[in-house]
Amino acid sequence: MTATYVCPPGFKTRFEVFSEIGSTGDGGVHRMEATAANGKAREQLVVWLRQEGFEVRVDQVGNIFGLLELAGPDAPWIMSGSHIDSQPQGGRFDGAYGVIAAMEAAITVRDKLKADGSAKANLAVVAFSGEEGARFNTFMGSKVYMGGATAEETLSQKDAGGIVARDALAEIGFLGSDTPPPYPNAFVELHVECGSSLEEVNARLGIFERWWGAHKLDIRFIGETSHTGPTPMAQRKDAVYAAAMMITGVRRLADAAPVGSLHTSVAKLLVSPNSRNVVPDSAIGFVEIRSPDPDIMADNIAKVTPIVENAAKTAKVDYEIVRDDLRRPGAFDTELGELARSIARDLGEEPVGVTTLPGHDAIMMSEVSRCLMLTVPSRAGLCHHPDEFTDMEDLELGVAWLATILDRLVTNPPAAKG
């Protein structure tokens, strides 16, 4: 058994302080990307990082990097973190736990390695912008950092109210210009499970081995406004009517699939002019097709087209695809997973290998770095809800696990992803 860390005593206090920023008063938080509450959370994180001796950089899309140069400017980097934005009326654990945990773990590792001089890599903490996609597109920050999108196209996105991402970030003071650090040789993200697999087997630690894919289509139906009173039903060009048919059709795809093989949703609808007495002339439905199997994804995304075409024809409206975004299923680094498994056992726990159905920044990072995702239990599997909860003892165990893993990676860095 090798030496392991314990959770730093400051973690609990910092996490509780952070949970009050944007608090909804019922255990949850409302910190959508580039809102005032999100800005306050960013400011608090930057204060802590600077107080603890990190070099802080904020890049063009607001990603916050805290850098510890432990082994010199030419040494490789090891990075850990997550995101601090939330869903509307979301939970306080999702994302923020991984950022606060990464900071506390990095401080502890830095202090130990400073004393023994054994660091062979530098250490970075990151809070990526806009992972949740609740206001702008999903993976707003990590997708730009790993080269999957440009800063310009990301900053040009608009929210439902027409506010441009560039202006929103500038308003909170986080439209940065700093150069981000190089791609790390390894990226480690600690996250609450947002599922019930660990709780079902009474496990305290989990390793995400694979992730489900997701194909997302934003489909706009284009109708014509008219008065809901006198306009004959046969003459209406109702965009919401078409959207409703699409919603039920997409749901039927999942109902017809084998259990556990396909999840579908249309969880967001933007309607214009959104007045009770006006037939809507525009309705954008946000379609998601999720599966662990790429063939199932492809087969069902192909079935969406006739559903949409039939809906448009029946409602006598046109349609257009506003956004088409594919995230294929995949797997995280197995060698890093084995390292995490070994260290968990040193901590007296047997970790469980699980699959993540939600998306995470580590999935984006897996394109450019060897990636490891660690997880701790979510009570009843709740996520994106004020009642999402993880016991403090499990949170602290996760931080100790993360710190020990970062120590191993900094003292014995893996080769960069080929």
Short mmCIF file of C-alpha atoms in Angstrom, two decimals:
data_model
loop_
_atom_site.label_atom_id
_atom_site.label_comp_id
_atom_site.label_asym_id
_atom_site.label_seq_id
_atom_site.Cartn_x
_atom_site.Cartn_y
_atom_site.Cartn_z
CA MET A 1 0.00 0.00 0.00
CA THR A 2 1.32 3.45 -0.96
CA ALA A 3 0.83 6.68 0.95
CA THR A 4 -2.54 8.36 0.46
CA TYR A 5 -3.93 11.78 1.20
CA VAL A 6 -6.79 12.84 3.42
CA CYS A 7 -9.27 15.54 2.48
CA PRO A 8 -7.92 19.03 3.28
CA PRO A 9 -9.80 20.59 6.21
CA GLY A 10 -10.69 23.68 4.16
CA PHE A 11 -12.75 21.79 1.59
CA LYS A 12 -16.00 21.63 3.56
CA THR A 13 -15.96 25.35 4.40
CA ARG A 14 -15.16 26.42 0.85
CA PHE A 15 -17.81 24.15 -0.61
CA GLU A 16 -20.43 25.52 1.78
CA VAL A 17 -19.45 29.12 0.98
CA PHE A 18 -19.64 28.40 -2.74
CA SER A 19 -23.06 26.76 -2.35
CA GLU A 20 -24.48 30.04 -1.02
CA ILE A 21 -23.63 31.89 -4.24
CA GLY A 22 -26.79 31.91 -6.30
CA SER A 23 -28.60 29.87 -3.66
CA THR A 24 -32.31 29.28 -4.30
CA GLY A 25 -32.96 28.78 -0.58
CA ASP A 26 -34.06 25.17 -0.95
CA GLY A 27 -30.67 23.50 -1.27
CA GLY A 28 -30.18 24.36 -4.92
CA VAL A 29 -28.43 27.09 -6.91
CA HIS A 30 -29.32 29.22 -9.93
CA ARG A 31 -26.00 30.06 -11.63
CA MET A 32 -26.52 29.85 -15.36
CA GLU A 33 -23.54 30.85 -17.46
CA ALA A 34 -22.58 34.54 -17.39
CA THR A 35 -25.40 35.58 -15.07
CA ALA A 36 -24.72 37.83 -12.08
CA ALA A 37 -24.60 34.85 -9.71
CA ASN A 38 -22.24 33.00 -12.03
CA GLY A 39 -20.02 36.09 -12.06
CA LYS A 40 -19.91 36.17 -8.25
CA ALA A 41 -18.95 32.49 -8.15
CA ARG A 42 -16.19 33.14 -10.65
CA GLU A 43 -14.92 36.09 -8.59
CA GLN A 44 -14.83 33.99 -5.43
CA LEU A 45 -12.92 31.22 -7.17
CA VAL A 46 -10.35 33.66 -8.53
CA VAL A 47 -9.88 35.21 -5.06
CA TRP A 48 -9.19 31.80 -3.54
CA LEU A 49 -6.82 30.78 -6.33
CA ARG A 50 -4.78 33.97 -6.02
CA GLN A 51 -4.70 33.75 -2.23
CA GLU A 52 -3.29 30.25 -2.57
CA GLY A 53 -0.52 31.28 -4.98
CA PHE A 54 -1.95 30.11 -8.30
CA GLU A 55 -1.29 32.07 -11.47
CA VAL A 56 -4.80 32.85 -12.76
CA ARG A 57 -5.60 33.06 -16.45
CA VAL A 58 -8.98 33.80 -18.05
CA ASP A 59 -9.16 32.98 -21.75
CA GLN A 60 -11.34 34.39 -24.54
CA VAL A 61 -14.45 32.38 -23.61
CA GLY A 62 -14.11 32.84 -19.85
CA ASN A 63 -12.41 29.56 -18.92
CA ILE A 64 -10.62 30.09 -15.60
CA PHE A 65 -7.25 28.37 -15.17
CA GLY A 66 -5.30 28.26 -11.91
CA LEU A 67 -1.69 27.29 -12.64
CA LEU A 68 1.01 25.87 -10.37
CA GLU A 69 4.40 25.61 -12.06
CA LEU A 70 5.94 22.79 -10.03
CA ALA A 71 8.51 21.38 -12.46
CA GLY A 72 9.49 24.23 -14.76
CA PRO A 73 8.12 25.84 -17.93
CA ASP A 74 9.01 22.93 -20.20
CA ALA A 75 7.46 20.23 -18.02
CA PRO A 76 4.16 18.60 -18.98
CA TRP A 77 0.88 19.59 -17.36
CA ILE A 78 -1.65 17.64 -15.34
CA MET A 79 -5.09 19.27 -15.14
CA SER A 80 -8.17 18.78 -12.98
CA GLY A 81 -11.48 20.59 -12.70
CA SER A 82 -15.02 20.84 -13.99
CA HIS A 83 -17.52 23.72 -14.27
CA ILE A 84 -19.37 26.14 -11.97
CA ASP A 85 -22.42 27.05 -14.05
CA SER A 86 -25.71 25.38 -13.18
CA GLN A 87 -29.04 24.51 -14.70
CA PRO A 88 -31.97 26.81 -13.82
CA GLN A 89 -32.93 25.98 -10.23
CA GLY A 90 -30.22 23.32 -10.31
CA GLY A 91 -28.20 21.53 -7.67
CA ARG A 92 -25.17 22.75 -5.74
CA PHE A 93 -23.02 19.62 -6.26
CA ASP A 94 -23.07 19.29 -10.05
CA GLY A 95 -19.80 20.64 -11.47
CA ALA A 96 -18.85 22.94 -8.59
CA TYR A 97 -17.78 19.97 -6.47
CA GLY A 98 -15.16 19.02 -9.06
CA VAL A 99 -13.72 22.54 -9.21
CA ILE A 100 -13.46 23.10 -5.44
CA ALA A 101 -12.12 19.56 -5.00
CA ALA A 102 -9.48 20.12 -7.70
CA MET A 103 -8.31 23.35 -6.08
CA GLU A 104 -8.05 21.82 -2.61
CA ALA A 105 -6.32 18.71 -3.93
CA ALA A 106 -3.85 20.77 -5.96
CA ILE A 107 -2.94 22.93 -2.95
CA THR A 108 -2.27 19.87 -0.84
CA VAL A 109 -0.21 18.16 -3.53
CA ARG A 110 1.76 21.37 -4.16
CA ASP A 111 2.63 21.75 -0.48
CA LYS A 112 3.81 18.13 -0.18
CA LEU A 113 5.85 18.11 -3.38
CA LYS A 114 7.43 21.48 -2.62
CA ALA A 115 8.95 19.85 0.43
CA ASP A 116 10.34 16.75 -1.29
CA GLY A 117 11.08 18.20 -4.75
CA SER A 118 9.72 15.18 -6.61
CA ALA A 119 7.41 16.97 -9.09
CA LYS A 120 8.00 16.15 -12.74
CA ALA A 121 4.90 17.92 -14.10
CA ASN A 122 3.01 21.14 -13.51
CA LEU A 123 -0.51 21.25 -12.11
CA ALA A 124 -3.54 23.18 -13.38
CA VAL A 125 -7.06 23.66 -12.00
CA VAL A 126 -9.80 24.66 -14.43
CA ALA A 127 -13.37 25.92 -14.27
CA PHE A 128 -14.70 25.56 -17.80
CA SER A 129 -17.36 27.98 -19.05
CA GLY A 130 -20.91 26.94 -19.87
CA GLU A 131 -20.80 23.15 -19.58
CA GLU A 132 -24.52 22.87 -18.87
CA GLY A 133 -25.81 24.50 -22.04
CA ALA A 134 -28.71 26.03 -20.13
CA ARG A 135 -28.14 29.50 -21.58
CA PHE A 136 -25.77 29.03 -24.50
CA ASN A 137 -24.56 25.82 -26.17
CA THR A 138 -23.28 22.85 -24.17
CA PHE A 139 -19.51 22.59 -23.47
CA MET A 140 -19.06 26.26 -24.31
CA GLY A 141 -15.58 26.49 -22.73
CA SER A 142 -14.05 23.03 -23.01
CA LYS A 143 -15.03 22.70 -26.68
CA VAL A 144 -13.12 25.87 -27.55
CA TYR A 145 -10.12 24.90 -25.44
CA MET A 146 -9.78 21.51 -27.17
CA GLY A 147 -10.28 23.02 -30.62
CA GLY A 148 -13.75 21.71 -31.43
CA ALA A 149 -15.16 25.22 -31.87
CA THR A 150 -13.73 28.70 -32.37
CA ALA A 151 -13.93 31.45 -29.79
CA GLU A 152 -15.66 33.69 -32.32
CA GLU A 153 -18.53 31.33 -33.09
CA THR A 154 -18.94 30.55 -29.40
CA LEU A 155 -18.98 34.19 -28.33
CA SER A 156 -21.53 34.94 -31.06
CA GLN A 157 -24.13 32.58 -29.58
CA LYS A 158 -27.34 34.15 -28.30
CA ASP A 159 -29.52 33.15 -25.38
CA ALA A 160 -33.32 32.95 -25.50
CA GLY A 161 -33.54 36.68 -24.87
CA GLY A 162 -31.17 37.58 -27.70
CA ILE A 163 -28.21 38.44 -25.44
CA VAL A 164 -24.89 37.58 -27.08
CA ALA A 165 -22.44 35.44 -25.10
CA ARG A 166 -19.63 37.94 -25.65
CA ASP A 167 -21.69 40.72 -24.06
CA ALA A 168 -22.83 38.52 -21.19
CA LEU A 169 -19.26 37.54 -20.29
CA ALA A 170 -18.11 41.16 -20.59
CA GLU A 171 -20.92 42.26 -18.28
CA ILE A 172 -19.66 39.99 -15.48
CA GLY A 173 -16.00 40.85 -16.16
CA PHE A 174 -14.91 37.49 -17.55
CA LEU A 175 -14.38 38.11 -21.25
CA GLY A 176 -10.70 37.31 -20.96
CA SER A 177 -7.73 37.50 -23.26
CA ASP A 178 -5.14 35.29 -21.55
CA THR A 179 -3.43 32.41 -23.30
CA PRO A 180 -4.60 29.10 -21.86
CA PRO A 181 -2.05 26.51 -20.76
CA PRO A 182 -0.93 23.73 -23.14
CA TYR A 183 -3.01 20.59 -23.40
CA PRO A 184 -2.34 18.43 -20.35
CA ASN A 185 -0.90 14.93 -20.53
CA ALA A 186 -3.76 13.88 -18.25
CA PHE A 187 -7.08 15.47 -17.33
CA VAL A 188 -8.94 14.26 -14.22
CA GLU A 189 -12.52 15.29 -13.46
CA LEU A 190 -14.24 14.45 -10.17
CA HIS A 191 -18.05 14.63 -10.32
CA VAL A 192 -21.11 13.48 -8.44
CA GLU A 193 -22.59 10.54 -10.32
CA CYS A 194 -25.90 12.06 -11.46
CA GLY A 195 -27.21 8.51 -11.46
CA SER A 196 -27.93 5.71 -9.02
CA SER A 197 -25.44 2.96 -9.98
CA LEU A 198 -23.14 3.50 -6.97
CA GLU A 199 -25.97 3.79 -4.49
CA GLU A 200 -27.57 0.59 -5.80
CA VAL A 201 -24.48 -1.46 -4.89
CA ASN A 202 -23.56 0.58 -1.79
CA ALA A 203 -20.27 1.78 -3.30
CA ARG A 204 -18.64 5.03 -2.28
CA LEU A 205 -16.31 5.50 -5.26
CA GLY A 206 -16.83 4.99 -8.96
CA ILE A 207 -14.79 5.26 -12.14
CA PHE A 208 -16.58 6.31 -15.30
CA GLU A 209 -15.28 3.89 -17.90
CA ARG A 210 -17.48 4.85 -20.85
CA TRP A 211 -19.93 7.55 -21.89
CA TRP A 212 -23.15 7.53 -23.88
CA GLY A 213 -23.29 9.40 -27.13
CA ALA A 214 -25.74 12.23 -27.80
CA HIS A 215 -27.07 13.62 -31.04
CA LYS A 216 -28.74 17.01 -30.60
CA LEU A 217 -30.90 18.73 -33.19
CA ASP A 218 -32.44 22.18 -32.72
CA ILE A 219 -35.42 22.21 -35.10
CA ARG A 220 -37.43 25.33 -35.87
CA PHE A 221 -40.96 25.15 -37.24
CA ILE A 222 -41.94 28.26 -39.20
CA GLY A 223 -45.62 29.13 -39.28
CA GLU A 224 -47.69 32.29 -39.52
CA THR A 225 -49.23 34.48 -36.83
CA SER A 226 -52.97 35.00 -36.70
CA HIS A 227 -55.70 35.53 -34.11
CA THR A 228 -56.61 32.38 -32.18
CA GLY A 229 -60.24 33.44 -32.03
CA PRO A 230 -61.52 34.05 -35.57
CA THR A 231 -58.91 32.15 -37.60
CA PRO A 232 -60.51 28.90 -38.87
CA MET A 233 -58.67 25.81 -37.68
CA ALA A 234 -58.07 24.60 -41.23
CA GLN A 235 -56.34 27.86 -42.15
CA ARG A 236 -53.91 28.00 -39.23
CA LYS A 237 -50.18 27.57 -39.67
CA ASP A 238 -49.39 26.72 -36.06
CA ALA A 239 -45.70 26.13 -35.31
CA VAL A 240 -46.40 24.78 -31.82
CA TYR A 241 -48.83 22.21 -33.20
CA ALA A 242 -45.99 20.87 -35.35
CA ALA A 243 -43.60 20.93 -32.39
CA ALA A 244 -46.10 18.97 -30.29
CA MET A 245 -46.29 16.23 -32.91
CA MET A 246 -42.50 16.09 -33.04
CA ILE A 247 -42.26 15.83 -29.26
CA THR A 248 -44.63 12.87 -29.08
CA GLY A 249 -42.98 11.21 -32.08
CA VAL A 250 -39.50 11.49 -30.57
CA ARG A 251 -40.79 10.05 -27.29
CA ARG A 252 -42.25 7.04 -29.13
CA LEU A 253 -38.76 6.22 -30.46
CA ALA A 254 -37.52 5.59 -26.92
CA ASP A 255 -40.69 3.72 -25.94
CA ALA A 256 -40.16 1.32 -28.84
CA ALA A 257 -36.47 0.65 -28.10
CA PRO A 258 -35.10 -2.06 -25.77
CA VAL A 259 -34.93 -0.81 -22.18
CA GLY A 260 -31.64 0.93 -21.43
CA SER A 261 -30.59 1.32 -25.07
CA LEU A 262 -32.04 4.72 -25.98
CA HIS A 263 -33.08 7.93 -24.23
CA THR A 264 -34.86 10.70 -26.13
CA SER A 265 -36.16 14.11 -25.14
CA VAL A 266 -37.38 17.48 -26.31
CA ALA A 267 -36.82 19.26 -23.01
CA LYS A 268 -36.76 22.84 -24.26
CA LEU A 269 -39.15 24.77 -26.50
CA LEU A 270 -38.78 28.40 -27.60
CA VAL A 271 -42.06 29.85 -28.88
CA SER A 272 -42.75 33.14 -30.67
CA PRO A 273 -44.60 35.40 -30.15
CA ASN A 274 -45.64 33.36 -27.09
CA SER A 275 -48.95 35.12 -26.56
CA ARG A 276 -52.13 33.30 -25.57
CA ASN A 277 -54.22 34.86 -28.34
CA VAL A 278 -51.77 34.53 -31.23
CA VAL A 279 -51.13 31.44 -33.35
CA PRO A 280 -47.35 30.92 -32.99
CA ASP A 281 -45.24 31.55 -36.07
CA SER A 282 -42.07 29.98 -34.64
CA ALA A 283 -41.29 27.09 -32.33
CA ILE A 284 -37.80 25.71 -31.80
CA GLY A 285 -37.65 22.23 -30.25
CA PHE A 286 -34.38 20.94 -28.79
CA VAL A 287 -34.22 17.24 -29.70
CA GLU A 288 -31.84 14.80 -27.99
CA ILE A 289 -31.10 11.21 -28.98
CA ARG A 290 -28.81 9.44 -26.46
CA SER A 291 -27.44 5.89 -26.58
CA PRO A 292 -24.31 3.88 -25.77
CA ASP A 293 -24.53 2.31 -29.25
CA PRO A 294 -23.58 4.44 -32.30
CA ASP A 295 -25.72 2.31 -34.62
CA ILE A 296 -28.80 2.80 -32.46
CA MET A 297 -28.11 6.54 -32.42
CA ALA A 298 -27.74 6.69 -36.21
CA ASP A 299 -30.84 4.58 -36.80
CA ASN A 300 -33.03 6.72 -34.56
CA ILE A 301 -31.70 10.09 -35.68
CA ALA A 302 -32.67 8.99 -39.21
CA LYS A 303 -36.20 8.35 -37.92
CA VAL A 304 -36.45 11.94 -36.64
CA THR A 305 -36.54 13.36 -40.18
CA PRO A 306 -39.83 11.72 -41.26
CA ILE A 307 -41.33 12.62 -37.87
CA VAL A 308 -40.46 16.28 -38.45
CA GLU A 309 -41.56 16.24 -42.08
CA ASN A 310 -44.93 14.73 -41.19
CA ALA A 311 -45.41 17.24 -38.37
CA ALA A 312 -44.65 20.16 -40.67
CA LYS A 313 -46.94 18.85 -43.41
CA THR A 314 -49.83 18.22 -41.03
CA ALA A 315 -49.51 21.68 -39.42
CA LYS A 316 -48.98 23.37 -42.82
CA VAL A 317 -45.68 24.94 -41.73
CA ASP A 318 -42.05 24.87 -42.87
CA TYR A 319 -39.07 23.78 -40.83
CA GLU A 320 -35.29 24.19 -40.64
CA ILE A 321 -32.51 22.56 -38.64
CA VAL A 322 -30.90 25.34 -36.61
CA ARG A 323 -28.18 23.21 -35.01
CA ASP A 324 -26.91 19.66 -35.54
CA ASP A 325 -24.43 18.46 -32.92
CA LEU A 326 -23.15 14.88 -32.61
CA ARG A 327 -21.21 13.47 -29.64
CA ARG A 328 -20.26 9.87 -30.27
CA PRO A 329 -20.13 7.25 -27.48
CA GLY A 330 -16.65 6.48 -26.22
CA ALA A 331 -14.36 5.29 -23.45
CA PHE A 332 -12.00 6.95 -20.98
CA ASP A 333 -8.34 6.03 -20.55
CA THR A 334 -8.02 2.49 -19.17
CA GLU A 335 -4.51 2.92 -17.71
CA LEU A 336 -5.58 5.96 -15.72
CA GLY A 337 -8.64 3.99 -14.65
CA GLU A 338 -6.41 1.21 -13.29
CA LEU A 339 -4.32 3.76 -11.40
CA ALA A 340 -7.47 5.19 -9.83
CA ARG A 341 -8.69 1.68 -8.95
CA SER A 342 -5.43 0.84 -7.22
CA ILE A 343 -5.43 4.06 -5.21
CA ALA A 344 -9.07 3.58 -4.20
CA ARG A 345 -8.11 0.21 -2.76
CA ASP A 346 -5.27 1.86 -0.85
CA LEU A 347 -7.97 4.08 0.65
CA GLY A 348 -9.89 0.99 1.71
CA GLU A 349 -12.60 1.16 -0.96
CA GLU A 350 -13.44 -1.04 -3.94
CA PRO A 351 -14.45 1.31 -6.78
CA VAL A 352 -17.19 0.41 -9.23
CA GLY A 353 -16.85 0.82 -12.97
CA VAL A 354 -19.84 2.74 -14.32
CA THR A 355 -21.03 4.46 -17.50
CA THR A 356 -22.00 8.12 -17.61
CA LEU A 357 -25.16 8.98 -19.50
CA PRO A 358 -24.81 12.78 -19.01
CA GLY A 359 -22.07 14.64 -20.84
CA HIS A 360 -19.05 16.13 -19.04
CA ASP A 361 -16.11 18.36 -19.93
CA ALA A 362 -13.84 15.32 -19.68
CA ILE A 363 -15.55 13.92 -22.77
CA MET A 364 -14.47 17.00 -24.74
CA MET A 365 -10.99 16.80 -23.24
CA SER A 366 -10.62 13.16 -24.26
CA GLU A 367 -9.97 14.36 -27.81
CA VAL A 368 -6.68 15.98 -26.79
CA SER A 369 -5.69 14.40 -23.49
CA ARG A 370 -5.72 11.13 -21.60
CA CYS A 371 -8.79 11.45 -19.40
CA LEU A 372 -10.02 9.99 -16.14
CA MET A 373 -13.45 10.61 -14.61
CA LEU A 374 -14.03 9.86 -10.93
CA THR A 375 -17.39 9.85 -9.23
CA VAL A 376 -19.08 9.67 -5.83
CA PRO A 377 -22.72 8.71 -5.12
CA SER A 378 -25.76 10.86 -5.82
CA ARG A 379 -28.61 10.16 -3.42
CA ALA A 380 -31.50 8.56 -5.34
CA GLY A 381 -29.63 9.46 -8.55
CA LEU A 382 -30.99 13.02 -8.48
CA CYS A 383 -29.23 15.66 -10.55
CA HIS A 384 -30.18 19.07 -11.99
CA HIS A 385 -32.55 19.44 -9.05
CA PRO A 386 -32.35 21.36 -5.74
CA ASP A 387 -32.61 18.05 -3.86
CA GLU A 388 -29.52 16.51 -5.44
CA PHE A 389 -27.31 15.42 -2.55
CA THR A 390 -24.08 13.64 -1.68
CA ASP A 391 -22.97 12.94 1.89
CA MET A 392 -20.06 15.12 3.05
CA GLU A 393 -18.11 12.00 4.03
CA ASP A 394 -18.30 10.78 0.42
CA LEU A 395 -17.38 14.21 -0.93
CA GLU A 396 -14.31 14.32 1.31
CA LEU A 397 -13.30 10.77 0.39
CA GLY A 398 -13.47 11.79 -3.26
CA VAL A 399 -11.16 14.75 -2.63
CA ALA A 400 -8.62 12.50 -0.86
CA TRP A 401 -8.81 10.08 -3.80
CA LEU A 402 -8.30 12.89 -6.30
CA ALA A 403 -5.35 14.37 -4.40
CA THR A 404 -3.59 11.00 -4.24
CA ILE A 405 -4.13 10.45 -7.98
CA LEU A 406 -2.81 13.93 -8.83
CA ASP A 407 0.28 13.27 -6.71
CA ARG A 408 1.01 10.10 -8.70
CA LEU A 409 0.46 11.85 -12.02
CA VAL A 410 2.61 14.85 -11.15
CA THR A 411 5.50 12.71 -9.87
CA ASN A 412 5.18 10.16 -12.69
CA PRO A 413 3.41 11.88 -15.59
CA PRO A 414 2.01 9.70 -18.37
CA ALA A 415 2.95 10.26 -21.96
CA ALA A 416 0.84 12.77 -23.86
CA LYS A 417 -2.02 11.42 -25.92
CA GLY A 418 -0.67 10.33 -29.29
#
